[in-house]
Amino acid sequence: MTDSPTGGLSRRRFLTSSGAIGALALAGCTEQSSGGDGGSGGGTDNSGGSTDGSGSSQLSGEITITGSSTVFPLATAVANEFQKQHDQVDISLSSTGSGGGFSNHFCVGNAEFNNASRPISSEEEQLCADNGIEYHEINVATDAVTVIVNPENDWVDCVTPDQLRQIWRADGASTWADVNSEWPDEQINRFGAADTSGTFDYFNEAIIGEEANHTSNYEATEQDNLILQGVQQDQYGIGYFGFAYYQSNTDAVKALSIDNGDGCVEPSLETAKAGDYEPLSRPLFTYPQKGALAEEHVAEFARFFVEQSANTELVSEEIGYVPRTEEGMQEELDALNDVIDEVQ
């Protein structure tokens, strides 16, 4: 599909630029911020319906969305579709990382939504509680964390979780030969998600486990494009990020299959949906503030996001994630409407 969620960019260019820019303003907003460093104010002060000449209600207001770089392309595509129907709603999106969004924006009251590539942590729950922020969890898609190497890497096509653990844990392997004696005796150069990223948290939990720590000896970043560039330029490099970003850059890097005991399984929408790509398939979330859902434009956007989570053309074909089933989407929508009824 060549249509882009941002209208003027191809899907490939959009996913590449979203990793580099890290922020996007839609509708009436024109300013952009870099990488989510700055705080964006909440936007529930300008809501409410206006009535046009036909007597129909027009939503208006501002919505600030922060969080996961993995969910960022999906949230942007959803926001663009919403904007086509409600062009008086200004939506500002920033790719801050799941943890950065919770800690620096959402749980301190500066965003209506935070996207996350893992569930909210107990520490983040407490921070939200300390600031009087209540939230609702929405599962919007499924992703496959993808491990990538340089295209000139001709010694490995498939790895086990234990081999990944050796590569990525603290005090683990220094060279490829440390992992497998048949591999080159060359230093492993690692490129991965920063510790404010939900991708980091999920990879750490799924691969490293509780008995070890993720190595600090790697190039850490919130921006997927920097991981891609690092591995693309280094024959002995290795990295990981969400499947959608890999799918848009298959000519630049090579994805490794994972052997979790039943043979090598490549990352794909099909293997993630079937539950075969273990242990690196994961749910993706967005979290709206309950208080913000009292504003109709925020509530309507939340409903729209849930409805679009089952849109195969948008979620799967355009962005590259596994969509929700119709049944799963309806369950999410019913739960969301219950919350909206509580606050409105």
Coordinates of C-alpha atoms in Angstrom, one line a residue, residues 33-277:
S33 CA 9.0 19.3 19.3
S34 CA 12.0 17.1 19.2
G35 CA 12.1 13.6 20.6
G36 CA 9.6 14.4 23.4
D37 CA 12.2 16.3 25.5
G38 CA 9.8 19.2 26.2
G39 CA 6.6 19.0 28.1
S40 CA 3.3 19.5 26.2
G41 CA 0.5 20.9 28.1
G42 CA -2.8 19.1 28.4
G43 CA -5.5 20.1 26.1
T44 CA -8.9 19.6 27.7
D45 CA -9.6 23.3 28.2
N46 CA -10.9 23.9 24.7
S47 CA -13.4 21.1 24.2
G48 CA -17.0 21.1 23.6
G49 CA -19.3 21.0 20.6
S50 CA -20.1 23.8 18.3
T51 CA -23.0 23.7 15.9
D52 CA -22.7 24.5 12.2
G53 CA -25.4 25.7 9.9
S54 CA -26.7 22.2 9.4
G55 CA -27.3 21.8 13.1
S56 CA -24.7 19.0 13.4
S57 CA -22.3 18.9 16.4
Q58 CA -18.6 19.8 15.7
L59 CA -16.0 18.5 18.1
S60 CA -13.2 20.9 19.0
G61 CA -10.3 20.9 21.5
E62 CA -6.7 19.7 21.9
I63 CA -5.3 16.3 22.6
T64 CA -1.7 15.6 23.6
I65 CA -0.4 12.1 23.1
T66 CA 3.0 10.9 24.4
G67 CA 4.8 7.6 24.8
S68 CA 6.1 4.6 22.9
S69 CA 8.0 5.0 19.6
T70 CA 6.6 1.6 18.6
V71 CA 3.0 2.8 19.0
F72 CA 3.7 6.2 17.5
P73 CA 3.1 5.3 13.8
L74 CA -0.2 3.6 14.6
A75 CA -1.3 6.5 16.8
T76 CA -0.4 8.9 14.1
A77 CA -2.4 7.0 11.5
V78 CA -5.4 6.8 13.8
A79 CA -5.1 10.5 14.5
N80 CA -5.0 11.4 10.8
E81 CA -8.2 9.3 10.2
F82 CA -9.9 11.0 13.1
Q83 CA -8.8 14.4 11.8
K84 CA -10.6 13.8 8.5
Q85 CA -13.9 13.7 10.4
H86 CA -13.0 16.3 13.2
D87 CA -10.7 19.0 11.8
Q88 CA -11.3 21.3 14.7
V89 CA -9.5 18.9 17.1
D90 CA -5.8 19.6 17.3
I91 CA -3.7 16.5 18.1
S92 CA -0.1 16.7 19.2
L93 CA 1.9 13.4 19.3
S94 CA 5.4 12.9 20.7
S95 CA 7.6 9.8 20.7
T96 CA 9.0 9.9 24.2
G97 CA 9.3 6.2 25.0
S98 CA 6.8 4.4 27.1
G99 CA 8.5 5.2 30.4
G100 CA 9.5 8.7 29.4
G101 CA 5.9 9.4 28.5
F102 CA 4.5 8.1 31.8
S103 CA 7.1 9.8 34.0
N104 CA 7.5 13.1 32.3
H105 CA 4.1 13.8 30.8
F106 CA 1.1 11.5 31.5
C107 CA 1.5 10.8 35.2
V108 CA 2.2 14.5 35.9
G109 CA -0.9 15.7 34.1
N110 CA 0.6 17.0 30.8
A111 CA -0.9 14.5 28.4
E112 CA -4.3 13.0 27.7
F113 CA -2.9 9.8 26.4
N114 CA 0.3 7.8 26.8
N115 CA 1.1 5.0 24.4
A116 CA 3.1 2.0 25.7
S117 CA 4.7 -1.1 24.3
R118 CA 4.3 -2.8 27.7
P119 CA 1.9 -2.5 30.6
I120 CA 2.3 0.4 33.0
S121 CA 4.7 -0.4 35.8
S122 CA 4.0 -0.3 39.6
E123 CA 6.3 2.7 40.0
E124 CA 4.4 4.5 37.2
E125 CA 1.1 3.6 38.8
Q126 CA 2.3 5.1 42.0
L127 CA 3.4 8.3 40.3
C128 CA 0.1 8.7 38.6
A129 CA -1.7 8.0 41.9
D130 CA 0.5 10.6 43.7
N131 CA -0.6 13.2 41.2
G132 CA -4.3 12.2 41.2
I133 CA -4.1 10.7 37.7
E134 CA -6.5 7.8 36.9
Y135 CA -6.2 6.0 33.7
H136 CA -7.7 3.2 31.5
E137 CA -5.7 0.6 29.7
I138 CA -6.5 -0.2 26.1
N139 CA -4.9 -3.0 24.0
V140 CA -4.6 -1.6 20.5
A141 CA -2.5 -4.2 18.6
T142 CA 0.2 -6.9 18.8
D143 CA 3.8 -6.4 17.8
A144 CA 6.8 -8.7 17.2
V145 CA 10.1 -7.3 18.6
T146 CA 12.6 -7.9 15.8
V147 CA 16.3 -8.6 16.2
I148 CA 18.3 -7.3 13.4
V149 CA 21.9 -7.7 12.1
N150 CA 23.9 -6.2 9.2
P151 CA 23.1 -7.7 5.7
E152 CA 26.8 -8.8 5.5
N153 CA 26.4 -10.9 8.6
D154 CA 26.6 -14.4 7.0
W155 CA 27.2 -16.5 10.1
V156 CA 23.8 -16.3 11.8
D157 CA 20.2 -16.4 10.6
C158 CA 18.5 -17.8 13.7
V159 CA 19.2 -17.5 17.4
T160 CA 17.9 -18.9 20.6
P161 CA 16.7 -16.8 23.6
D162 CA 19.7 -18.1 25.5
Q163 CA 22.1 -16.8 22.8
L164 CA 20.3 -13.4 22.8
R165 CA 20.7 -13.4 26.6
Q166 CA 24.4 -14.0 26.3
I167 CA 24.7 -11.1 23.8
W168 CA 22.6 -8.6 25.8
R169 CA 23.0 -9.3 29.5
A170 CA 25.6 -7.5 31.6
D171 CA 28.9 -9.4 31.8
G172 CA 27.8 -11.5 28.9
A173 CA 29.5 -12.2 25.6
S174 CA 32.1 -9.7 24.2
T175 CA 32.6 -11.3 20.8
W176 CA 30.5 -13.3 18.5
A177 CA 32.8 -16.3 19.1
D178 CA 31.9 -16.1 22.8
V179 CA 28.3 -17.1 21.8
N180 CA 29.3 -19.7 19.2
S181 CA 32.8 -20.8 18.6
E182 CA 32.1 -21.0 14.8
W183 CA 31.2 -17.4 14.7
P184 CA 33.8 -14.6 14.1
D185 CA 36.1 -13.6 16.9
E186 CA 35.0 -10.0 16.5
Q187 CA 33.5 -7.6 19.0
I188 CA 29.7 -7.5 19.2
N189 CA 28.5 -3.9 18.6
R190 CA 25.0 -3.4 20.1
F191 CA 22.3 -0.9 19.2
G192 CA 19.1 -0.9 21.2
A193 CA 16.3 0.9 23.0
A194 CA 17.0 3.2 25.9
D195 CA 15.9 2.2 29.4
T196 CA 13.0 4.7 29.2
S197 CA 11.5 2.6 26.3
G198 CA 8.8 0.0 26.6
T199 CA 10.7 -2.0 24.0
F200 CA 13.7 -2.1 26.4
D201 CA 11.5 -3.2 29.3
Y202 CA 9.8 -5.9 27.3
F203 CA 13.1 -7.2 25.8
N204 CA 14.6 -7.2 29.3
E205 CA 11.8 -9.2 30.7
A206 CA 11.4 -11.6 27.9
I207 CA 15.1 -12.3 27.2
I208 CA 17.3 -11.2 30.1
G209 CA 15.0 -12.2 32.9
E210 CA 15.1 -11.4 36.6
E211 CA 18.4 -13.2 37.3
A212 CA 20.6 -10.8 35.2
N213 CA 20.7 -7.2 34.0
H214 CA 20.6 -5.7 30.5
T215 CA 24.1 -4.7 29.5
S216 CA 24.9 -1.0 29.5
N217 CA 27.6 -1.5 26.9
Y218 CA 25.5 -0.5 23.9
E219 CA 24.3 2.5 21.9
A220 CA 21.0 3.3 23.6
T221 CA 18.4 5.5 21.9
E222 CA 14.6 6.2 21.8
Q223 CA 14.8 6.6 18.0
D224 CA 14.4 3.5 15.9
N225 CA 16.1 5.1 12.9
L226 CA 19.4 5.4 14.9
I227 CA 19.3 1.7 15.8
L228 CA 18.7 0.9 12.1
Q229 CA 21.6 3.2 11.0
G230 CA 24.0 1.7 13.6
V231 CA 23.4 -1.9 12.5
Q232 CA 23.2 -1.0 8.8
Q233 CA 26.7 0.6 9.0
D234 CA 28.4 -2.1 11.1
Q235 CA 29.0 -5.7 9.9
Y236 CA 29.3 -6.9 13.5
G237 CA 26.3 -4.9 14.8
I238 CA 23.1 -6.2 16.3
G239 CA 19.9 -4.4 17.5
Y240 CA 16.2 -4.7 18.2
F241 CA 13.0 -2.7 17.6
G242 CA 9.4 -3.1 16.7
F243 CA 8.4 -5.2 13.6
A244 CA 6.7 -2.3 11.7
Y245 CA 10.0 -0.4 11.5
Y246 CA 11.8 -3.5 10.2
Q247 CA 9.1 -4.2 7.7
S248 CA 9.7 -0.7 6.3
N249 CA 13.4 -1.2 6.0
T250 CA 13.9 -4.8 4.9
D251 CA 16.5 -3.8 2.3
A252 CA 18.7 -2.2 5.0
V253 CA 19.1 -4.9 7.6
K254 CA 18.5 -8.6 8.1
A255 CA 16.0 -10.0 10.7
L256 CA 17.0 -13.0 12.7
S257 CA 14.6 -15.9 13.3
I258 CA 14.1 -17.1 16.9
D259 CA 14.3 -20.7 18.0
N260 CA 12.4 -21.1 21.2
G261 CA 12.7 -24.9 21.2
D262 CA 10.4 -25.7 18.3
G263 CA 12.6 -24.6 15.4
C264 CA 13.4 -21.3 13.9
V265 CA 10.5 -18.8 13.5
E266 CA 10.8 -15.6 11.6
P267 CA 9.2 -12.4 12.8
S268 CA 6.0 -11.7 10.9
L269 CA 2.4 -10.6 11.4
E270 CA 1.4 -14.2 10.8
T271 CA 3.7 -15.8 13.4
A272 CA 2.9 -13.1 15.9
K273 CA -0.8 -13.6 15.5
A274 CA -0.5 -17.4 15.7
G275 CA 1.5 -17.1 18.9
D276 CA 4.5 -18.9 17.3
Y277 CA 6.9 -16.0 17.5

